[in-house]
Amino acid sequence: MAVNIRDNLKNGSLWNEFATILNAAIFDADTQKNNYEELLKGLANVEKSNRWAEKITDFGGLGSFAYKEEGKDAKEDSFEEGYSKTLEHISFSKTVIISRELRDDNRVREAKQKCMNMVAAWKRTKAEYLSQMLTTSIGATTTMAFGGKTGIDITAPDGKALFAADHLMKSVTGGTQCNLFKDELGSDPRILNKISNALRNMKDDRGVAMGYTADTLIVPGNRPELERFAKAIIGSDGEVGSNKNDINTERGKWKLIVNPLWTPASGNPYIVMSSEALKELRGTNFFNRTELDIEDDEEVKNRNLIYNGFGRFSAGFANYRHVCMGGSSDTTAKTL
């Protein structure tokens, strides 16, 4: 991330020297490695945008080759346009106040911490936004509220929630498919294989199985037993819970993401994702329109130093075939 600071303080101002120290702290905070940035990159395709919104359109592949008689024309085929999704950027802002008294007492450390926290809060806000969108777009839930804004669209391009039992295939009349399941991982490692199979057999808009391999397991940050069992499944040599000396067919196949921002009140939900499908199908996307832009100035009536941070971004789903959710308590969820 690149922070931009607009310094409005005039030469000779009370705050000039102090603000220089604080601005340096802001730049330093921006360069530090942050877990929220890593989480964002693990869950979505993160890109820059220079438009008011981003439109993503899916194009289905060609059909299979057909027999051609000698001397005859080949059967004509074409790429078929699938569903489209437009992601409109949203603005966010926050103000931090450094009091005149804090400056007079030369409490530099406290002032620096306030400013550095603005950078950390911005990075966390982006991860919170995406995490909430990813983990609440279930069943009949198609909008969310965040940061004071309501009615944020969190649907997949077919108009369904990201995780739904009746996703549509555009060119298959009456055809639906499911990526929302009841089955918890529990103590049965075979469930992970079953839900991976469901993802692999997701069909494109022509009804052809796409064959993507699930390789990322996402679990909530407040389910330690689920986290422990997930680590056992993906890291043990032998089959977990078995004394028959069977090999563990899931070992070495998975990347585990423990999402600290996903804290469901009940149940043991989890998500499997194909990182290949995430990229190729543009599954989950996050667009940085305006990176954190900080402006400082002195408030004359109280002599405080004001820092205002502003930024814009958007996120959303251009496909649903890259993920499946298990352990869902939603009434529409199916059984594997």
C-alpha atoms as one frame of an Amber mdcrd trajectory, in Angstrom:
protein
   0.000   0.000   0.000   1.156   3.566  -0.658   0.049   6.332   1.708  -0.169
   9.878   0.391   0.163  12.776   2.893  -0.988  16.307   2.026   0.692  18.759
   4.408  -1.283  21.998   4.819   0.778  23.423   7.681   2.451  26.762   6.917
   6.092  27.568   7.546   6.689  28.592  11.137   3.588  26.849  12.366   3.468
  25.581  15.918   3.109  22.051  14.536   5.744  21.966  11.786   8.494  20.037
  13.586   6.071  17.796  15.461   4.084  16.995  12.312   7.262  16.025  10.457
   7.928  13.356  13.081   4.339  12.111  12.883   4.368  11.968   9.081   7.528
   9.858   9.202   5.764   7.490  11.611   2.856   7.170   9.174   5.148   6.257
   6.280   6.954   3.772   8.519   3.666   2.129   9.523   2.713   1.764   5.876
   5.857  -0.211   5.038   5.485  -2.634   7.939   4.169  -6.102   7.172   0.543
  -6.400   8.208  -1.491  -9.584   8.730  -4.617  -7.935   7.340  -2.919  -7.276
   4.007  -1.881 -10.918   3.820  -5.432 -12.016   4.662  -6.833  -9.805   1.906
  -4.465 -11.276  -0.668  -5.270 -14.802   0.484  -9.022 -14.361   0.018  -9.263
 -12.267  -3.154  -7.678 -10.990  -6.339  -6.390  -7.567  -5.268  -6.053  -4.993
  -8.057  -5.874  -1.250  -8.649  -8.656   0.664 -10.366  -8.754   4.059 -12.086
 -12.484   4.101 -12.846 -15.624   4.935 -10.852 -16.509   1.214 -10.944 -15.281
  -2.077 -12.370 -17.400  -4.350 -14.573 -16.410  -7.996 -14.840 -18.001 -10.257
 -17.458 -17.582 -14.018 -17.665 -17.112 -15.688 -21.031 -17.787 -19.400 -21.346
 -15.369 -21.647 -23.201 -15.924 -23.221 -26.575 -17.843 -26.459 -26.900 -16.099
 -29.719 -27.802 -14.801 -30.274 -31.327 -17.325 -31.896 -33.683 -16.847 -34.335
 -36.550 -16.303 -32.709 -39.965 -16.948 -34.452 -43.247 -14.350 -34.180 -45.989
 -14.749 -30.969 -47.949 -17.473 -29.647 -45.668 -17.377 -26.548 -43.511 -16.492
 -26.921 -39.868 -19.248 -26.372 -37.343 -19.137 -22.766 -36.193 -18.847 -22.033
 -32.496 -18.341 -18.881 -30.466 -17.517 -17.693 -26.999 -20.681 -17.082 -25.058
 -21.036 -14.133 -22.720 -21.965 -15.168 -19.208 -23.182 -13.107 -16.291 -21.758
  -9.653 -15.554 -21.029  -7.912 -12.275 -20.391  -4.211 -11.685 -18.504  -3.252
  -8.525 -18.922   0.406  -7.577 -16.298   1.956  -5.312 -17.250   3.247  -1.859
 -15.564   6.094   0.054 -14.363   5.760   3.650 -12.841   8.377   5.956 -11.595
   8.882   9.527 -10.215  11.818  11.531  -7.517  11.664  14.220  -6.899  14.597
  16.583  -3.544  15.367  18.227  -4.261  17.826  21.052  -2.237  20.998  21.664
  -1.631  19.805  25.227  -0.121  16.553  23.984   2.285  18.525  21.802   3.206
  20.959  24.602   4.024  18.038  26.889   6.156  16.537  24.108   4.318  13.208
  24.285   5.716  12.130  20.937   5.230   8.400  21.434   1.485   8.741  22.071
   1.069  11.050  19.093   2.988   8.694  16.809   0.874   5.756  17.965  -2.328
   7.616  17.119  -1.131   8.332  13.595   0.263   4.853  13.011  -3.040   3.396
  14.179  -4.763   5.227  11.332  -2.720   3.222   8.820  -3.402  -0.038  10.658
  -7.108   0.797  10.864  -7.267   1.395   7.109  -5.683  -1.963   6.347  -7.996
  -3.669   8.835 -11.061  -1.927   7.384 -10.367  -3.347   3.930  -9.922  -6.857
   5.299 -13.057  -6.533   7.470 -15.110  -5.412   4.494 -14.049  -8.321   2.310
 -14.287 -10.864   5.138 -17.828  -9.812   6.031 -18.870  -9.956   2.394 -17.363
 -13.417   1.899 -18.761 -14.984   5.066 -22.298 -13.533   5.130 -23.380 -13.915
   1.491 -25.306 -17.096   2.298 -28.753 -18.355   1.322 -31.208 -15.455   1.269
 -28.679 -12.845   2.485 -27.815 -10.670  -0.510 -26.912  -7.315   1.097 -24.863
  -6.175   4.063 -24.270  -3.063   6.177 -20.743  -1.824   6.834 -19.257   1.328
   8.320 -22.601   3.098   8.402 -23.568   2.233   4.815 -26.485  -0.155   4.269
 -27.720  -2.132   1.291 -24.280  -3.106  -0.014 -24.738  -5.719  -2.751 -22.997
  -9.008  -1.915 -24.512 -11.243  -4.593 -22.829 -13.433  -7.159 -23.392 -12.482
 -10.829 -26.462 -14.748 -11.114 -28.237 -12.684  -8.453 -27.929 -15.368  -5.774
 -25.863 -15.151  -2.612 -22.270 -16.313  -3.087 -23.113 -19.518  -1.213 -26.445
 -20.863  -2.435 -28.166 -24.166  -3.128 -29.662 -23.049  -6.443 -26.997 -21.262
  -8.467 -27.880 -20.784 -12.116 -26.110 -21.831 -15.309 -26.931 -19.259 -17.968
 -27.191 -21.581 -20.980 -28.688 -24.602 -19.226 -32.455 -24.176 -18.966 -33.606
 -25.051 -15.473 -30.108 -26.133 -14.479 -28.906 -25.308 -10.963 -25.969 -26.290
  -8.775 -25.080 -25.998  -5.101 -22.026 -24.720  -3.211 -23.674 -24.524   0.242
 -23.634 -27.617   2.457 -24.600 -28.619   6.006 -21.821 -31.130   6.590 -19.351
 -30.157   9.324 -15.772 -31.363   9.245 -16.456 -32.854  12.680 -14.053 -35.726
  13.139 -14.412 -37.251   9.669 -11.618 -36.259   7.258 -13.606 -37.722   4.357
 -15.944 -34.708   4.479 -13.112 -32.544   3.161 -12.738 -34.899   0.216 -16.483
 -34.818  -0.463 -16.780 -31.035  -0.498 -13.652 -30.816  -2.665 -15.348 -33.168
  -5.099 -18.394 -30.880  -5.156 -16.170 -27.944  -6.121 -14.368 -29.976  -8.782
 -17.692 -30.875 -10.393 -18.966 -27.298 -10.597 -20.190 -26.707 -14.158 -19.746
 -23.710 -16.415 -22.651 -21.886 -18.058 -22.778 -24.538 -20.811 -23.122 -27.316
 -18.239 -19.580 -28.713 -18.568 -17.721 -29.740 -15.385 -14.772 -27.391 -14.839
 -12.500 -29.688 -12.826 -10.880 -27.170 -10.462  -9.008 -28.523  -7.439  -9.749
 -27.096  -4.000  -6.454 -26.217  -2.296  -7.338 -23.566   0.312  -9.229 -24.210
   3.550 -10.636 -21.165   5.382 -11.839 -21.481   8.983 -13.148 -18.935  11.535
 -10.804 -17.368  14.055 -12.955 -18.339  17.066 -13.240 -22.086  16.519 -10.043
 -23.590  18.045 -11.254 -27.195  17.825 -12.123 -26.794  14.153  -8.746 -25.159
  13.558  -6.946 -27.988  15.375  -8.784 -30.674  13.402  -8.168 -28.840  10.126
  -4.430 -28.760  10.870  -4.516 -32.465  11.693  -6.296 -33.317   8.438  -3.933
 -31.404   6.188  -0.707 -32.220   8.037  -0.885 -35.813   9.321   0.869 -38.688
   7.567  -1.835 -41.208   8.434  -5.593 -40.870   8.163  -6.850 -38.826  11.107
  -8.834 -40.831  13.660  -7.942 -44.207  12.134  -5.721 -46.988  13.524  -5.637
 -48.934  10.255  -2.371 -47.399   9.051  -4.126 -45.832   6.039  -2.393 -42.925
   4.337  -3.819 -39.433   4.658  -4.857 -38.508   1.117  -5.233 -34.820   2.066
  -1.695 -34.297   3.358   0.252 -31.585   1.571  -2.653 -30.478  -0.620  -3.938
 -27.572   1.427  -3.172 -24.023   2.494  -4.947 -23.158   5.761  -6.258 -19.625
   6.357  -7.494 -18.907   9.886  -9.563 -15.751   9.461  -9.515 -13.741  12.735
 -12.240 -11.441  11.382 -14.683 -14.323  10.853 -16.251 -15.051  14.252 -19.633
 -16.792  13.851 -21.835 -16.906  16.941 -22.649 -20.588  16.482 -21.873 -23.622
  14.354 -18.631 -24.682  12.701 -18.695 -23.286   9.161 -15.703 -23.485   6.843
 -14.913 -22.627   3.234 -12.894 -24.509   0.633 -11.494 -22.584  -2.314  -9.547
 -23.257  -5.480  -6.788 -20.660  -5.852  -6.612 -21.484  -9.558 -10.343 -20.869
 -10.030 -10.095 -17.706  -7.921  -7.717 -16.231 -10.489  -9.014 -17.733 -13.739
 -12.702 -17.131 -13.025 -12.111 -13.779 -11.246 -14.045 -15.276  -8.333 -13.569
 -12.848  -5.413 -12.175  -9.410  -6.233 -10.954  -6.381  -4.304 -10.226  -3.107
  -6.095  -8.189  -0.260  -4.585  -9.512   2.940  -6.181  -7.891   5.503  -3.857
  -5.275   4.312  -1.419  -5.120   5.951   1.992  -4.827   9.718   1.449  -4.012
  11.680   4.623  -4.344  15.446   4.965  -3.160  17.410   7.999  -3.998  20.900
   9.219  -4.179  22.975  12.382  -7.597  23.756  13.848  -7.326  27.429  14.835
 -10.124  27.491  17.411  -8.496  24.813  19.606  -4.905  24.660  18.226  -5.182
  20.903  17.689  -3.471  19.074  14.839  -6.024  17.272  12.664  -5.259  14.268
  10.486  -7.984  13.139   8.092  -7.650   9.871   6.219  -9.656   9.126   3.062
  -9.801   6.170   0.696 -12.028   4.318  -1.768 -12.359   0.664  -2.670 -14.810
  -1.973  -3.816 -15.136  -5.732  -3.557 -17.401  -8.413  -4.931 -17.851 -11.696
  -6.714 -17.597 -12.266 -10.471 -18.211 -16.002 -10.073 -19.273 -18.539  -7.457
 -17.572 -21.678  -8.736 -14.274 -21.094  -6.918 -15.679 -21.701  -3.408 -17.910
 -24.044  -1.400 -19.077 -23.625   2.195 -19.584 -26.519   4.592 -20.941 -26.680
   8.127 -23.640 -24.126   7.315 -26.749 -23.829   9.488 -28.678 -22.076   6.715
 -32.017 -23.797   6.087 -31.355 -24.051   2.345 -28.001 -25.833   2.728 -27.791
 -29.334   1.247 -26.088 -32.518   2.415 -23.025 -33.806   0.576
